[in-house]
Every structure is written in C-alpha cells, then in structure tokens.
Amino acid sequence: MCWETRLRSYLQTRYDTKMNAFDWDYHMRLVEKGADVIDKHEYKKWRNIGVAFENRDGDYVLPNTTLASGIILMKNGERINLRGYWGDILVGPYIAMGIESDFKELFKKFNGYYRKTARNVTEHNLTSMFHTIMTGETYIPPKETGTTDNKVTESIPVDSFKVTFLPFDAIKSMPLKEQYKHLFDIIYFSNSSIHNLIPEITPIFSNQTKIIIETAKFMLDLRKEKLQDFIDKATEKIHSVGCKVSYPVDAQKDAFIKFNFERENC
C-alpha cells in the first residue's frame, strides 16, 4: 500500500501508463549512464511492486516493515503525522553493489546480452566483502555445480571487525566527543548528506583521511546541467574543509569524487 501510494504521487497522470514510464526510465536514463547490466525486467518489477532481489523460490508477499518510517507533513496549514515508505522509488538498490565488480566473468555477454544481471553481481560483491572481513583473504568464487546448499548455519563471530550503528543526527555531536577525535580514516558522504561536509566536523578526521563523495550521476530526475551544479557545490564543500580535488571530475561519467585530507602540524 505504501509503495502504491508513492507511485501514484510520483507518476500522477502517467500512472495508467506506468510500465511505459518505467521502460523509458530504464533505456533513456539507466542504460545511458552505463548501468545496462541491470536487467530490464527486474528493474521494472522493482519499480512496480518494490521487490528487487528474489533469491529463493516462492512468493514475496509480506511487506518489509523495517523500511517504514514516520514523517511530518504540512497540509492546509496543519501538521500531519504519516508513516510509510519514503525512500527511493526511481533508481533502485542495484547501483550500490550491482553494476561494478573486480570479477569480470560476471559481465560476459552471449549474443549481445549479459549472462548475469545486477542481482548476481550484488550477490557476488556482498559474498566477497563478507568473506574478506571474515578471513582477511580475497574471495574466489566456487565453480558452479548446479546444486543449491539450503543448510542453515549460525553467524560467524569476527573479532577483528565491529559495526556500530549511530542515529542520523550523530554527525552534529561527534566532533564534540573525545572518543571520535581524529578517529576516522575513511569517510563516505552520499549525495543526500553532502550538507554535513563542513569545517566543524574535521575534528573527527584522522591526520590523513580519505573522503569519498557520491555524485549526482544516478539521480535520474536531474537534468545534465544540474549534475555539474552538484559537482560545483561539492567542490566548494571540499575546499571548505581544507582539501582540493586532485583530478578533474566528469559530472556525466564519475559516480564518486575522491580526495585526501591532511591535517597540518599533526
């Protein structure tokens, strides 16, 4: 229901021809940006019902309520509390882990079509990442046997690795706490959180920090000139914390901006 409501609100008069709208977005936006490994049918199904990855046999009929959240909207001058899904309904979750990989076998084509899709690339990348975290070794995919192992196993403790979840507004208070002083060697900013890149947060940077900013390349609603505007804004933010972009950035092609922060007199 939440997904359907978002679709109707976004598409409006195009809702009755939504499958055509999804097809246009796929060919004229995603494929144009080099994300053609995303399968058209998987993408259109996700756009229609919100299911992106189907890794088991069976119907996915229960909603994932963990993605629901509350929001306060103004309507006719009144504040209204609403609960629903307010995340992405345009690009899809395939971009993060599903369009690039060091394992180039995933991108082989047969008769002009990819043998694997973004779903397979995502599965490989996640498996590789968890394997490296667990063992400290590079993941080598096993040869395909045609059989599936459905055995349930317990989670494996990894003493050398720890994940800490923080609230959304933690970035405001972290520079004030001693435990975070000069702590982070790598910091990633999504294109929706770049406003947090301000001089006030530099106390949490280590003496040599690698900073990665997601560009607006895959913000499909933006026109091409707006992509460059985003790069210009990001460059201003980079300069504000005492860094410089060390290489030219192509707003149409580059998905990330990478640069280094070095603390003076450290």
XYZ file of C-alpha atoms in Angstrom:
266
model
C 0.000 0.000 0.000
C 2.823 2.421 0.890
C 4.604 1.664 -2.387
C 1.423 2.093 -4.398
C 0.733 5.457 -2.753
C 4.238 6.701 -3.558
C 3.917 5.548 -7.174
C 0.625 7.360 -7.692
C 2.008 10.523 -6.112
C 5.172 10.459 -8.243
C 3.678 9.456 -11.601
C 0.346 11.303 -11.287
C -1.212 11.392 -14.785
C 1.368 8.879 -16.055
C 0.238 6.224 -13.580
C -2.081 4.479 -16.068
C 0.891 4.004 -18.409
C 3.396 3.315 -15.649
C 5.070 0.334 -17.342
C 5.906 2.539 -20.326
C 7.296 5.168 -17.944
C 9.465 2.524 -16.266
C 10.700 1.320 -19.657
C 11.617 4.880 -20.695
C 13.490 5.497 -17.433
C 15.423 2.272 -17.923
C 16.531 2.846 -21.514
C 16.913 6.629 -21.550
C 18.374 7.097 -18.071
C 19.940 3.994 -16.525
C 21.342 2.443 -19.703
C 22.577 5.849 -20.874
C 24.582 6.107 -17.638
C 26.272 2.742 -18.183
C 24.086 0.632 -15.889
C 22.873 -1.739 -18.595
C 23.863 -4.802 -16.543
C 20.662 -4.115 -14.604
C 18.057 -6.429 -16.093
C 15.131 -4.537 -17.600
C 12.509 -6.934 -16.279
C 13.954 -6.950 -12.748
C 14.096 -3.156 -12.756
C 10.527 -2.751 -13.984
C 9.250 -5.250 -11.421
C 11.005 -3.338 -8.647
C 9.533 -0.061 -9.899
C 6.078 -1.631 -9.937
C 5.923 -3.517 -6.615
C 9.148 -2.702 -4.754
C 10.714 -6.182 -4.863
C 14.283 -6.023 -6.194
C 16.011 -9.272 -5.216
C 14.347 -12.673 -5.364
C 16.954 -15.180 -4.222
C 14.642 -18.015 -3.226
C 11.725 -19.878 -4.730
C 8.382 -18.624 -3.519
C 6.246 -15.526 -3.492
C 7.409 -12.366 -1.750
C 4.062 -11.202 -0.378
C 4.882 -9.822 3.082
C 5.956 -6.166 3.271
C 9.327 -5.277 4.769
C 8.107 -3.066 7.601
C 11.683 -2.205 8.631
C 11.734 0.236 5.703
C 8.742 2.179 7.057
C 9.314 5.407 8.947
C 7.393 8.414 10.200
C 7.327 11.864 8.674
C 5.567 15.139 9.456
C 3.940 16.913 6.509
C 2.088 20.205 6.227
C -1.374 20.034 4.636
C -3.743 23.011 4.578
C -1.640 24.660 7.274
C -1.832 21.672 9.609
C 0.941 19.301 10.666
C 0.084 15.698 9.836
C 1.975 12.659 11.097
C 2.309 9.986 8.424
C 4.002 6.611 8.433
C 5.087 4.936 5.245
C 7.957 4.285 2.854
C 9.777 7.494 1.894
C 12.865 6.070 0.213
C 13.911 5.660 -3.412
C 11.294 4.556 -5.952
C 13.168 5.615 -9.095
C 16.767 4.365 -9.267
C 16.698 1.050 -7.434
C 19.042 -0.690 -4.979
C 21.145 -2.191 -7.768
C 23.511 0.777 -8.106
C 25.280 0.351 -4.762
C 26.686 -3.160 -5.270
C 25.325 -4.417 -8.569
C 26.964 -2.643 -11.512
C 30.703 -2.972 -10.827
C 32.927 -5.828 -9.672
C 36.542 -6.954 -9.838
C 35.270 -10.356 -11.016
C 34.893 -9.621 -14.726
C 33.364 -13.017 -15.515
C 30.070 -11.549 -14.313
C 29.978 -9.151 -17.259
C 30.403 -11.622 -20.113
C 27.815 -11.398 -22.871
C 26.172 -14.017 -25.063
C 24.531 -12.862 -28.292
C 24.728 -9.286 -27.049
C 23.080 -9.972 -23.682
C 24.663 -10.202 -20.261
C 24.773 -13.755 -18.930
C 24.447 -12.380 -15.403
C 22.442 -9.456 -14.049
C 22.899 -6.815 -11.372
C 21.291 -9.242 -8.924
C 24.119 -11.744 -9.499
C 26.753 -9.003 -9.285
C 25.291 -7.795 -5.984
C 25.259 -11.317 -4.559
C 28.890 -11.830 -5.559
C 30.070 -8.486 -4.180
C 28.345 -8.994 -0.835
C 29.679 -12.544 -0.537
C 33.175 -11.330 -1.427
C 33.021 -8.495 1.105
C 31.842 -10.717 3.969
C 34.385 -13.396 3.069
C 37.230 -10.863 3.168
C 36.024 -9.466 6.500
C 35.834 -12.955 7.968
C 39.077 -14.434 6.622
C 41.215 -11.491 5.520
C 41.647 -13.223 2.161
C 40.436 -12.487 -1.354
C 37.240 -14.303 -2.266
C 37.475 -16.812 -5.124
C 34.046 -17.898 -6.400
C 33.491 -21.676 -6.391
C 32.754 -23.407 -9.657
C 29.068 -23.726 -10.461
C 27.751 -27.227 -9.751
C 24.068 -26.733 -10.441
C 23.124 -27.623 -6.863
C 21.967 -25.302 -4.087
C 23.009 -25.552 -0.450
C 19.992 -24.705 1.703
C 21.620 -25.594 5.019
C 21.059 -23.025 7.768
C 24.243 -22.033 9.600
C 24.899 -19.837 12.614
C 26.514 -16.432 12.255
C 30.303 -16.486 12.472
C 31.952 -14.245 15.086
C 34.587 -11.908 13.658
C 36.727 -10.491 16.442
C 38.697 -8.123 14.197
C 35.632 -6.349 12.843
C 32.909 -4.291 14.512
C 29.897 -2.418 13.150
C 28.487 0.488 15.154
C 25.114 1.964 14.243
C 24.599 5.652 15.008
C 21.498 7.884 14.797
C 21.025 10.079 11.727
C 21.991 13.283 13.515
C 25.107 11.846 15.196
C 27.386 13.847 12.892
C 26.405 17.014 14.781
C 27.565 15.775 18.184
C 30.502 13.550 17.208
C 33.067 16.404 16.862
C 32.329 17.339 20.489
C 33.156 13.898 21.879
C 36.688 12.828 22.730
C 36.104 9.230 21.625
C 35.719 10.341 17.999
C 38.673 12.738 17.901
C 40.905 12.012 14.869
C 39.230 8.586 14.595
C 38.077 8.105 11.009
C 40.494 7.178 8.216
C 37.789 6.865 5.535
C 34.552 8.873 5.415
C 31.810 8.476 2.815
C 29.151 11.079 2.040
C 26.103 10.165 -0.030
C 24.783 12.804 -2.403
C 21.938 13.500 0.035
C 24.249 14.085 3.016
C 26.878 16.370 1.487
C 25.492 19.292 3.507
C 27.214 17.675 6.510
C 30.660 18.253 4.987
C 31.544 21.428 6.890
C 34.692 22.613 8.731
C 33.054 21.883 12.095
C 33.326 18.116 11.584
C 37.055 17.992 10.780
C 37.949 17.083 14.406
C 36.702 13.541 13.684
C 39.034 13.199 10.667
C 42.275 11.342 11.261
C 45.517 13.100 10.346
C 45.257 11.540 6.888
C 41.683 10.843 5.866
C 40.334 9.617 2.540
C 36.978 11.238 1.807
C 34.569 9.893 -0.806
C 31.538 11.810 -2.068
C 28.800 10.236 -4.165
C 27.987 12.437 -7.151
C 24.542 13.033 -8.627
C 25.216 10.773 -11.628
C 22.427 8.345 -10.727
C 19.915 10.936 -9.538
C 17.755 10.208 -12.555
C 15.404 13.164 -12.127
C 18.190 15.718 -12.577
C 18.961 17.311 -15.914
C 22.535 17.234 -17.207
C 23.265 20.848 -16.281
C 22.186 20.121 -12.700
C 24.767 17.340 -12.477
C 27.528 19.895 -12.987
C 25.897 22.206 -10.441
C 26.203 19.391 -7.908
C 29.910 18.952 -8.698
C 30.445 22.689 -8.225
C 28.668 22.570 -4.868
C 30.682 19.523 -3.789
C 33.908 21.271 -4.793
C 33.000 24.226 -2.581
C 32.396 21.841 0.308
C 35.749 20.157 -0.301
C 37.552 23.496 -0.250
C 35.738 24.462 2.956
C 37.442 21.641 4.878
C 40.882 22.479 3.521
C 41.110 19.981 0.667
C 41.356 20.103 -3.085
C 40.113 17.714 -5.745
C 43.258 16.179 -7.190
C 41.794 15.229 -10.568
C 39.140 16.617 -12.947
C 35.641 15.273 -12.320
C 33.255 14.423 -15.162
C 29.706 15.081 -13.970
C 28.292 12.728 -16.611
C 30.603 9.761 -16.005
C 32.036 9.842 -12.474
C 29.910 8.335 -9.707
C 32.298 9.455 -6.942
C 34.705 12.232 -6.017
C 37.716 11.060 -4.013
C 40.205 13.261 -2.207
C 42.525 13.277 0.792
C 42.503 15.368 3.933
C 45.848 16.010 5.625
C 45.993 17.737 8.958
C 48.641 20.414 9.243
C 51.121 20.310 12.143
C 49.961 16.836 13.153
